[in-house]
PDB file of C-alpha atoms and ligand atoms in Angstrom:
ATOM      1  CA  MET A  59      34.913 -16.818  12.973  1.00  0.00           C
ATOM      2  CA  ALA A  60      32.856 -14.883  10.482  1.00  0.00           C
ATOM      3  CA  THR A  61      31.426 -11.838  11.815  1.00  0.00           C
ATOM      4  CA  GLN A  62      27.444 -10.848  10.435  1.00  0.00           C
ATOM      5  CA  SER A  63      27.996  -8.472   8.273  1.00  0.00           C
ATOM      6  CA  PHE A  64      23.381  -6.947   8.547  1.00  0.00           C
ATOM      7  CA  ASP A  65      22.059  -4.987  11.378  1.00  0.00           C
ATOM      8  CA  LEU A  66      17.987  -6.321  10.885  1.00  0.00           C
ATOM      9  CA  LYS A  67      17.027  -4.229  13.872  1.00  0.00           C
ATOM     10  CA  ALA A  68      18.454  -0.710  12.528  1.00  0.00           C
ATOM     11  CA  ARG A  69      17.536  -1.411   9.050  1.00  0.00           C
ATOM     12  CA  LEU A  70      13.807  -2.192  10.173  1.00  0.00           C
ATOM     13  CA  ALA A  71      13.781   1.049  12.388  1.00  0.00           C
ATOM     14  CA  ASN A  72      13.753   2.799   9.513  1.00  0.00           C
ATOM     15  CA  ARG A  73      10.608   2.966   8.474  1.00  0.00           C
ATOM     16  CA  ASN A  74      10.969   5.066   5.387  1.00  0.00           C
ATOM     17  CA  GLU A  75      11.871   2.392   2.934  1.00  0.00           C
ATOM     18  CA  PRO A  76       9.880  -1.057   3.334  1.00  0.00           C
ATOM     19  CA  PHE A  77      12.706  -4.161   3.789  1.00  0.00           C
ATOM     20  CA  LEU A  78      11.487  -6.992   1.511  1.00  0.00           C
ATOM     21  CA  PHE A  79      12.240 -10.559   1.630  1.00  0.00           C
ATOM     22  CA  SER A  80      11.779 -13.804   0.158  1.00  0.00           C
ATOM     23  CA  TRP A  81      10.216 -16.340   1.013  1.00  0.00           C
ATOM     24  CA  MET A  82      11.212 -19.770   0.443  1.00  0.00           C
ATOM     25  CA  THR A  83       9.089 -23.269   0.680  1.00  0.00           C
ATOM     26  CA  MET A  84      11.525 -26.164  -0.937  1.00  0.00           C
ATOM     27  CA  PRO A  85      14.344 -27.955   1.570  1.00  0.00           C
ATOM     28  CA  SER A  86      17.560 -26.573  -0.380  1.00  0.00           C
ATOM     29  CA  SER A  87      20.313 -24.799   0.694  1.00  0.00           C
ATOM     30  CA  HIS A  88      22.037 -24.320  -2.646  1.00  0.00           C
ATOM     31  CA  LEU A  89      18.009 -22.507  -4.002  1.00  0.00           C
ATOM     32  CA  ALA A  90      18.840 -20.394  -0.629  1.00  0.00           C
ATOM     33  CA  GLY A  91      21.582 -18.819  -0.935  1.00  0.00           C
ATOM     34  CA  GLN A  92      20.749 -18.608  -4.121  1.00  0.00           C
ATOM     35  CA  LEU A  93      18.267 -16.301  -3.608  1.00  0.00           C
ATOM     36  CA  ALA A  94      20.145 -14.222  -0.385  1.00  0.00           C
ATOM     37  CA  ARG A  95      22.086 -13.175  -3.829  1.00  0.00           C
ATOM     38  CA  LEU A  96      19.373 -11.226  -5.048  1.00  0.00           C
ATOM     39  CA  PRO A  97      18.606  -8.216  -4.966  1.00  0.00           C
ATOM     40  CA  ILE A  98      15.807  -8.636  -1.934  1.00  0.00           C
ATOM     41  CA  GLU A  99      17.160  -8.116   0.986  1.00  0.00           C
ATOM     42  CA  GLY A 100      15.715 -10.738   3.103  1.00  0.00           C
ATOM     43  CA  VAL A 101      15.408 -15.059   2.979  1.00  0.00           C
ATOM     44  CA  CYS A 102      12.403 -15.944   5.112  1.00  0.00           C
ATOM     45  CA  LEU A 103      12.182 -20.497   5.397  1.00  0.00           C
ATOM     46  CA  ASP A 104       8.047 -21.653   5.822  1.00  0.00           C
ATOM     47  CA  LEU A 105       8.750 -24.431   7.713  1.00  0.00           C
ATOM     48  CA  GLN A 106       5.182 -23.917   8.328  1.00  0.00           C
ATOM     49  CA  HIS A 107       3.586 -24.746   4.737  1.00  0.00           C
ATOM     50  CA  GLY A 108       6.752 -24.984   2.765  1.00  0.00           C
ATOM     51  CA  MET A 109       8.599 -28.553   2.434  1.00  0.00           C
ATOM     52  CA  ILE A 110      10.956 -27.667   4.991  1.00  0.00           C
ATOM     53  CA  GLY A 111      11.988 -29.453   8.312  1.00  0.00           C
ATOM     54  CA  PHE A 112      15.165 -27.966  10.586  1.00  0.00           C
ATOM     55  CA  SER A 113      17.562 -30.307   9.652  1.00  0.00           C
ATOM     56  CA  ASP A 114      17.503 -29.125   6.292  1.00  0.00           C
ATOM     57  CA  ALA A 115      16.950 -25.174   7.439  1.00  0.00           C
ATOM     58  CA  VAL A 116      20.072 -25.177   9.269  1.00  0.00           C
ATOM     59  CA  ASP A 117      21.720 -25.997   6.154  1.00  0.00           C
ATOM     60  CA  MET A 118      19.323 -23.195   4.671  1.00  0.00           C
ATOM     61  CA  ILE A 119      19.779 -20.387   7.722  1.00  0.00           C
ATOM     62  CA  ALA A 120      24.320 -20.991   7.607  1.00  0.00           C
ATOM     63  CA  ALA A 121      23.807 -20.211   3.181  1.00  0.00           C
ATOM     64  CA  ILE A 122      21.553 -17.300   3.739  1.00  0.00           C
ATOM     65  CA  SER A 123      23.853 -16.009   6.494  1.00  0.00           C
ATOM     66  CA  ASN A 124      26.953 -15.898   4.833  1.00  0.00           C
ATOM     67  CA  ALA A 125      25.580 -14.134   1.324  1.00  0.00           C
ATOM     68  CA  GLY A 126      25.668 -11.677   4.205  1.00  0.00           C
ATOM     69  CA  ARG A 127      21.459 -11.518   4.241  1.00  0.00           C
ATOM     70  CA  PRO A 128      18.894 -11.709   7.227  1.00  0.00           C
ATOM     71  CA  ALA A 129      17.845 -15.560   7.321  1.00  0.00           C
ATOM     72  CA  ILE A 130      14.027 -15.399   8.685  1.00  0.00           C
ATOM     73  CA  VAL A 131      11.939 -18.855  10.274  1.00  0.00           C
ATOM     74  CA  ARG A 132       8.338 -19.116  10.457  1.00  0.00           C
ATOM     75  CA  VAL A 133       8.441 -22.090  12.934  1.00  0.00           C
ATOM     76  CA  LEU A 134       5.888 -24.420  12.637  1.00  0.00           C
ATOM     77  CA  TRP A 135       4.188 -23.692  15.950  1.00  0.00           C
ATOM     78  CA  ASN A 136       4.004 -21.355  18.668  1.00  0.00           C
ATOM     79  CA  GLU A 137       5.862 -23.913  20.271  1.00  0.00           C
ATOM     80  CA  PRO A 138       8.531 -22.876  22.643  1.00  0.00           C
ATOM     81  CA  GLY A 139      10.906 -25.473  21.753  1.00  0.00           C
ATOM     82  CA  LEU A 140      10.691 -24.011  17.565  1.00  0.00           C
ATOM     83  CA  ILE A 141      10.795 -21.253  18.574  1.00  0.00           C
ATOM     84  CA  GLY A 142      14.250 -21.493  20.881  1.00  0.00           C
ATOM     85  CA  GLN A 143      15.507 -24.058  17.825  1.00  0.00           C
ATOM     86  CA  SER A 144      15.898 -21.621  14.561  1.00  0.00           C
ATOM     87  CA  LEU A 145      17.141 -18.816  16.945  1.00  0.00           C
ATOM     88  CA  ASP A 146      19.940 -21.045  18.507  1.00  0.00           C
ATOM     89  CA  ALA A 147      19.914 -22.298  14.345  1.00  0.00           C
ATOM     90  CA  GLY A 148      20.979 -18.891  13.673  1.00  0.00           C
ATOM     91  CA  ALA A 149      18.016 -17.301  12.735  1.00  0.00           C
ATOM     92  CA  ALA A 150      17.966 -13.603  12.339  1.00  0.00           C
ATOM     93  CA  ALA A 151      14.030 -13.386  13.057  1.00  0.00           C
ATOM     94  CA  VAL A 152      11.269 -15.685  13.550  1.00  0.00           C
ATOM     95  CA  ILE A 153       7.316 -14.908  12.989  1.00  0.00           C
ATOM     96  CA  VAL A 154       5.707 -17.366  14.840  1.00  0.00           C
ATOM     97  CA  PRO A 155       1.454 -18.990  13.551  1.00  0.00           C
ATOM     98  CA  MET A 156      -1.212 -18.222  15.043  1.00  0.00           C
ATOM     99  CA  VAL A 157      -1.005 -16.206  18.180  1.00  0.00           C
ATOM    100  CA  ASN A 158      -4.564 -15.361  19.578  1.00  0.00           C
ATOM    101  CA  SER A 159      -4.019 -13.890  23.227  1.00  0.00           C
ATOM    102  CA  LYS A 160      -1.721 -11.385  24.972  1.00  0.00           C
ATOM    103  CA  ALA A 161      -1.196 -15.180  26.838  1.00  0.00           C
ATOM    104  CA  GLN A 162       0.051 -16.829  23.935  1.00  0.00           C
ATOM    105  CA  ALA A 163       2.251 -13.538  22.618  1.00  0.00           C
ATOM    106  CA  GLU A 164       3.965 -13.803  26.566  1.00  0.00           C
ATOM    107  CA  ALA A 165       4.876 -17.484  25.926  1.00  0.00           C
ATOM    108  CA  VAL A 166       6.648 -16.608  22.446  1.00  0.00           C
ATOM    109  CA  VAL A 167       8.638 -13.548  24.310  1.00  0.00           C
ATOM    110  CA  LYS A 168       9.591 -16.031  26.768  1.00  0.00           C
ATOM    111  CA  ALA A 169      10.560 -18.692  24.107  1.00  0.00           C
ATOM    112  CA  ALA A 170      12.382 -16.236  22.003  1.00  0.00           C
ATOM    113  CA  LYS A 171      14.505 -13.589  25.209  1.00  0.00           C
ATOM    114  CA  TYR A 172      16.683 -14.221  27.273  1.00  0.00           C
ATOM    115  CA  PRO A 173      16.032 -12.532  31.113  1.00  0.00           C
ATOM    116  CA  PRO A 174      14.997 -10.185  31.805  1.00  0.00           C
ATOM    117  CA  LEU A 175      12.788 -10.178  28.572  1.00  0.00           C
ATOM    118  CA  GLY A 176      11.684 -14.100  28.756  1.00  0.00           C
ATOM    119  CA  GLY A 177      12.751 -16.860  29.250  1.00  0.00           C
ATOM    120  CA  ARG A 178      14.542 -18.380  26.819  1.00  0.00           C
ATOM    121  CA  SER A 179      17.291 -21.078  27.327  1.00  0.00           C
ATOM    122  CA  TRP A 180      20.751 -20.901  26.927  1.00  0.00           C
ATOM    123  CA  GLY A 181      22.518 -22.682  23.671  1.00  0.00           C
ATOM    124  CA  GLY A 182      23.429 -21.419  20.525  1.00  0.00           C
ATOM    125  CA  TYR A 183      26.179 -22.775  19.644  1.00  0.00           C
ATOM    126  CA  THR A 184      25.447 -22.698  16.208  1.00  0.00           C
ATOM    127  CA  ALA A 185      24.523 -18.717  16.520  1.00  0.00           C
ATOM    128  CA  PHE A 186      27.071 -17.576  18.363  1.00  0.00           C
ATOM    129  CA  GLN A 187      29.006 -19.249  15.085  1.00  0.00           C
ATOM    130  CA  THR A 188      26.525 -16.977  12.374  1.00  0.00           C
ATOM    131  CA  TYR A 189      27.369 -13.714  14.630  1.00  0.00           C
ATOM    132  CA  GLY A 190      30.983 -13.504  15.290  1.00  0.00           C
ATOM    133  CA  MET A 191      30.909 -13.645  18.798  1.00  0.00           C
ATOM    134  CA  SER A 192      32.056 -14.816  21.512  1.00  0.00           C
ATOM    135  CA  PRO A 193      28.599 -16.734  24.315  1.00  0.00           C
ATOM    136  CA  ALA A 194      28.789 -13.845  26.847  1.00  0.00           C
ATOM    137  CA  ASP A 195      28.105 -10.827  23.831  1.00  0.00           C
ATOM    138  CA  TYR A 196      25.231 -13.186  22.477  1.00  0.00           C
ATOM    139  CA  LEU A 197      23.757 -13.081  25.939  1.00  0.00           C
ATOM    140  CA  GLN A 198      24.163  -9.172  26.204  1.00  0.00           C
ATOM    141  CA  LYS A 199      22.611  -8.453  22.174  1.00  0.00           C
ATOM    142  CA  ALA A 200      21.096 -11.570  21.450  1.00  0.00           C
ATOM    143  CA  ASN A 201      17.337  -9.933  23.184  1.00  0.00           C
ATOM    144  CA  THR A 202      18.159  -6.842  20.381  1.00  0.00           C
ATOM    145  CA  ILE A 203      19.527  -8.642  17.207  1.00  0.00           C
ATOM    146  CA  THR A 204      16.975 -11.132  16.764  1.00  0.00           C
ATOM    147  CA  GLN A 205      13.465 -10.284  16.400  1.00  0.00           C
ATOM    148  CA  VAL A 206      10.356 -11.811  17.167  1.00  0.00           C
ATOM    149  CA  PHE A 207       6.567 -11.180  15.016  1.00  0.00           C
ATOM    150  CA  ALA A 208       3.527 -12.379  16.719  1.00  0.00           C
ATOM    151  CA  MET A 209       1.041 -13.775  13.515  1.00  0.00           C
ATOM    152  CA  ILE A 210      -2.184 -11.925  13.570  1.00  0.00           C
ATOM    153  CA  GLU A 211      -4.608 -14.157  11.646  1.00  0.00           C
ATOM    154  CA  THR A 212      -7.642 -15.026  13.252  1.00  0.00           C
ATOM    155  CA  GLN A 213     -10.406 -13.655  14.944  1.00  0.00           C
ATOM    156  CA  ALA A 214      -9.477 -13.747  17.910  1.00  0.00           C
ATOM    157  CA  ALA A 215      -6.555 -11.925  17.171  1.00  0.00           C
ATOM    158  CA  LEU A 216      -8.004  -9.296  15.672  1.00  0.00           C
ATOM    159  CA  ASP A 217     -10.055  -8.832  18.421  1.00  0.00           C
ATOM    160  CA  ALA A 218      -7.381  -9.337  20.815  1.00  0.00           C
ATOM    161  CA  VAL A 219      -4.487  -7.080  18.690  1.00  0.00           C
ATOM    162  CA  GLU A 220      -4.050  -4.111  21.057  1.00  0.00           C
ATOM    163  CA  GLU A 221      -3.094  -5.936  24.216  1.00  0.00           C
ATOM    164  CA  ILE A 222      -0.891  -8.431  22.113  1.00  0.00           C
ATOM    165  CA  ALA A 223       0.841  -5.204  20.241  1.00  0.00           C
ATOM    166  CA  ALA A 224       1.455  -4.572  24.107  1.00  0.00           C
ATOM    167  CA  VAL A 225       3.267  -7.343  25.394  1.00  0.00           C
ATOM    168  CA  PRO A 226       6.914  -6.546  26.219  1.00  0.00           C
ATOM    169  CA  GLY A 227       9.848  -8.397  24.100  1.00  0.00           C
ATOM    170  CA  LEU A 228       7.403  -8.520  20.966  1.00  0.00           C
ATOM    171  CA  ASP A 229       9.240  -7.066  18.360  1.00  0.00           C
ATOM    172  CA  GLY A 230       6.739  -6.471  15.538  1.00  0.00           C
ATOM    173  CA  LEU A 231       3.090  -8.194  14.568  1.00  0.00           C
ATOM    174  CA  PHE A 232       2.978 -10.191  10.851  1.00  0.00           C
ATOM    175  CA  VAL A 233      -0.144 -10.683   9.514  1.00  0.00           C
ATOM    176  CA  GLY A 234      -1.225 -13.422   7.785  1.00  0.00           C
ATOM    177  CA  PRO A 235      -3.771 -12.747   4.448  1.00  0.00           C
ATOM    178  CA  SER A 236      -4.795 -15.451   3.681  1.00  0.00           C
ATOM    179  CA  ASP A 237      -5.788 -17.066   7.089  1.00  0.00           C
ATOM    180  CA  LEU A 238      -6.976 -13.586   8.365  1.00  0.00           C
ATOM    181  CA  SER A 239      -9.358 -13.399   5.046  1.00  0.00           C
ATOM    182  CA  ILE A 240     -10.702 -17.057   5.320  1.00  0.00           C
ATOM    183  CA  ALA A 241     -11.101 -15.650   8.420  1.00  0.00           C
ATOM    184  CA  LEU A 242     -13.386 -13.124   8.790  1.00  0.00           C
ATOM    185  CA  SER A 243     -15.579 -13.894   5.431  1.00  0.00           C
ATOM    186  CA  LYS A 244     -16.415 -17.132   7.868  1.00  0.00           C
ATOM    187  CA  GLY A 245     -14.608 -19.735   5.136  1.00  0.00           C
ATOM    188  CA  ALA A 246     -16.174 -17.478   2.359  1.00  0.00           C
ATOM    189  CA  GLY A 247     -12.734 -16.762   0.637  1.00  0.00           C
ATOM    190  CA  ILE A 248      -9.178 -16.234   0.722  1.00  0.00           C
ATOM    191  CA  ASP A 249      -8.697 -12.359  -0.728  1.00  0.00           C
ATOM    192  CA  LYS A 250      -5.434 -10.615   0.766  1.00  0.00           C
ATOM    193  CA  THR A 251      -6.609  -6.998  -0.138  1.00  0.00           C
ATOM    194  CA  ALA A 252     -10.810  -7.015   0.232  1.00  0.00           C
ATOM    195  CA  LYS A 253     -12.602  -4.287   1.926  1.00  0.00           C
ATOM    196  CA  HIS A 254     -12.779  -7.065   5.112  1.00  0.00           C
ATOM    197  CA  THR A 255      -9.526  -7.678   5.117  1.00  0.00           C
ATOM    198  CA  LEU A 256      -8.097  -4.241   5.328  1.00  0.00           C
ATOM    199  CA  ASP A 257     -10.035  -2.801   7.224  1.00  0.00           C
ATOM    200  CA  ALA A 258      -8.342  -5.591   9.909  1.00  0.00           C
ATOM    201  CA  MET A 259      -4.808  -4.334   8.407  1.00  0.00           C
ATOM    202  CA  LYS A 260      -5.694  -1.037   9.192  1.00  0.00           C
ATOM    203  CA  ARG A 261      -6.508  -1.590  12.886  1.00  0.00           C
ATOM    204  CA  ILE A 262      -3.288  -4.100  12.953  1.00  0.00           C
ATOM    205  CA  ALA A 263      -1.269  -1.719  11.960  1.00  0.00           C
ATOM    206  CA  THR A 264      -2.088   0.820  14.044  1.00  0.00           C
ATOM    207  CA  ALA A 265      -1.986  -1.402  17.663  1.00  0.00           C
ATOM    208  CA  ALA A 266       2.381  -1.911  16.384  1.00  0.00           C
ATOM    209  CA  GLN A 267       2.346   2.027  15.868  1.00  0.00           C
ATOM    210  CA  LYS A 268       0.977   2.746  19.072  1.00  0.00           C
ATOM    211  CA  ASN A 269       3.483   0.250  20.214  1.00  0.00           C
ATOM    212  CA  ASN A 270       6.383   0.696  18.124  1.00  0.00           C
ATOM    213  CA  LEU A 271       6.836  -2.233  16.678  1.00  0.00           C
ATOM    214  CA  VAL A 272       7.276  -2.612  12.752  1.00  0.00           C
ATOM    215  CA  ALA A 273       3.902  -3.649  11.131  1.00  0.00           C
ATOM    216  CA  GLY A 274       5.016  -6.881   9.014  1.00  0.00           C
ATOM    217  CA  ALA A 275       3.160  -8.880   6.059  1.00  0.00           C
ATOM    218  CA  PHE A 276       3.019 -11.654   4.244  1.00  0.00           C
ATOM    219  CA  ALA A 277       2.474  -9.557   0.668  1.00  0.00           C
ATOM    220  CA  GLY A 278       3.179 -12.374  -2.337  1.00  0.00           C
ATOM    221  CA  SER A 279       2.958 -10.098  -5.232  1.00  0.00           C
ATOM    222  CA  ALA A 280       4.124  -6.036  -6.345  1.00  0.00           C
ATOM    223  CA  ASP A 281       0.590  -4.694  -6.095  1.00  0.00           C
ATOM    224  CA  VAL A 282      -0.483  -6.679  -2.753  1.00  0.00           C
ATOM    225  CA  ILE A 283       2.675  -4.910  -1.386  1.00  0.00           C
ATOM    226  CA  LYS A 284       2.554  -1.394  -2.484  1.00  0.00           C
ATOM    227  CA  THR A 285      -1.122  -1.662  -1.197  1.00  0.00           C
ATOM    228  CA  TYR A 286      -0.079  -2.672   2.169  1.00  0.00           C
ATOM    229  CA  ALA A 287       2.773  -0.010   1.858  1.00  0.00           C
ATOM    230  CA  ALA A 288       0.481   2.472   1.935  1.00  0.00           C
ATOM    231  CA  MET A 289      -1.130   1.858   5.453  1.00  0.00           C
ATOM    232  CA  GLY A 290       2.429   0.988   7.035  1.00  0.00           C
ATOM    233  CA  TYR A 291       3.467  -2.314   6.915  1.00  0.00           C
ATOM    234  CA  THR A 292       7.481  -2.108   6.121  1.00  0.00           C
ATOM    235  CA  PHE A 293       8.121  -6.033   6.966  1.00  0.00           C
ATOM    236  CA  MET A 294       7.033  -7.729   3.728  1.00  0.00           C
ATOM    237  CA  ALA A 295       7.360 -10.815   1.834  1.00  0.00           C
ATOM    238  CA  GLY A 296       7.013 -10.273  -1.568  1.00  0.00           C
ATOM    239  CA  ALA A 297       8.327 -13.058  -3.878  1.00  0.00           C
ATOM    240  CA  VAL A 298       7.831 -17.347  -2.997  1.00  0.00           C
ATOM    241  CA  ASP A 299      10.218 -19.032  -4.487  1.00  0.00           C
ATOM    242  CA  VAL A 300       8.027 -21.412  -6.864  1.00  0.00           C
ATOM    243  CA  ASP A 301       6.325 -17.953  -7.981  1.00  0.00           C
ATOM    244  CA  LEU A 302       9.353 -16.666  -9.318  1.00  0.00           C
ATOM    245  CA  LEU A 303       9.838 -20.127 -10.706  1.00  0.00           C
ATOM    246  CA  GLN A 304       6.813 -19.962 -12.121  1.00  0.00           C
ATOM    247  CA  ALA A 305       7.184 -16.532 -13.340  1.00  0.00           C
ATOM    248  CA  GLY A 306      10.522 -17.042 -14.867  1.00  0.00           C
ATOM    249  CA  ALA A 307       8.914 -19.431 -17.286  1.00  0.00           C
ATOM    250  CA  GLU A 308       5.992 -17.485 -17.991  1.00  0.00           C
ATOM    251  CA  ASN A 309       7.728 -14.652 -19.350  1.00  0.00           C
ATOM    252  CA  LEU A 310      10.334 -16.437 -21.115  1.00  0.00           C
ATOM    253  CA  MET A 311       7.600 -18.660 -22.870  1.00  0.00           C
ATOM    254  CA  LYS A 312       6.001 -15.000 -23.786  1.00  0.00           C
ATOM    255  CA  ALA A 313       9.330 -13.351 -25.089  1.00  0.00           C
ATOM    256  CA  VAL A 314       9.965 -16.660 -27.173  1.00  0.00           C
ATOM    257  CA  LYS A 315       6.214 -17.435 -28.532  1.00  0.00           C
ATOM    258  CA  GLY A 316       3.479 -14.633 -27.582  1.00  0.00           C
ATOM    259  CA  VAL A 317       1.798 -17.093 -24.906  1.00  0.00           C
TER     260      VAL A 317
HETATM  261  C1  LIG B  57      -1.028 -16.279   5.726  1.00  0.00           C
HETATM  262  O1  LIG B  57      -1.533 -15.333   5.200  1.00  0.00           O
HETATM  263  O2  LIG B  57      -1.968 -17.227   6.265  1.00  0.00           O
HETATM  264  C2  LIG B  57       0.354 -16.925   6.097  1.00  0.00           C
HETATM  265  O3  LIG B  57       0.494 -17.654   6.857  1.00  0.00           O
HETATM  266  C3  LIG B  57       1.413 -16.574   5.188  1.00  0.00           C
HETATM  267  O4  LIG B  57       1.392 -16.978   4.442  1.00  0.00           O
HETATM  268 MG1  LIG B  58      -1.103 -18.271   7.904  1.00  0.00          MG
END
């Protein structure tokens, strides 16, 4: 049996240095393996807005895990089957979109954690292999080795963020600054560093810190990562696969042709 070489929980407990990961939208296990070997600490598969289906994700999670990196899955929706299935496939963390209330956060924990914290259904055969554990070991350790994040990205979620953060069993909050800024501007625009977005993100980071949760966010670029890191965010998506390709092509053309 292969043994998982990373300890995501321990790594995230070190809040002095942000954990940065790439964000995949394309359904390719080859590319997932390549991305996992780049000097960035993890890979997130976006099953909500990326073009990745669950059967693609199974092979991608294996490729990322085999490269010694944690596979993170942003699931399609806050639905217990989707959360359990991703963890059963060996995901080290799940990020659940649009968690808008305490009750919805409790449903996330119920799907992601085994009793006594939650009510996750048993059957993680692929996860046992990924972690190199016996089923009995996995049952003992899964609640701590797998991390679950509730996304805060609506006005309702922001209004309830202190209650959401206090739900036992959550490991972190994860801000979706695009949806959040659309909501806060009442549809006027997407602005990940507008004052209203950053003010809301300060409140979210405070709620996370008060409950010893990891504060995470989708950042997408170096400047935004630095801004969020200065506010206490320590788990950030920093590079989208298609953006990395575009930047590579643009840099090449600029270097060769000056355009
Ligand atoms: C958001 O910013 O709304 C996200 O969900 C991250 O992609
Ligand atoms: Mg979103």
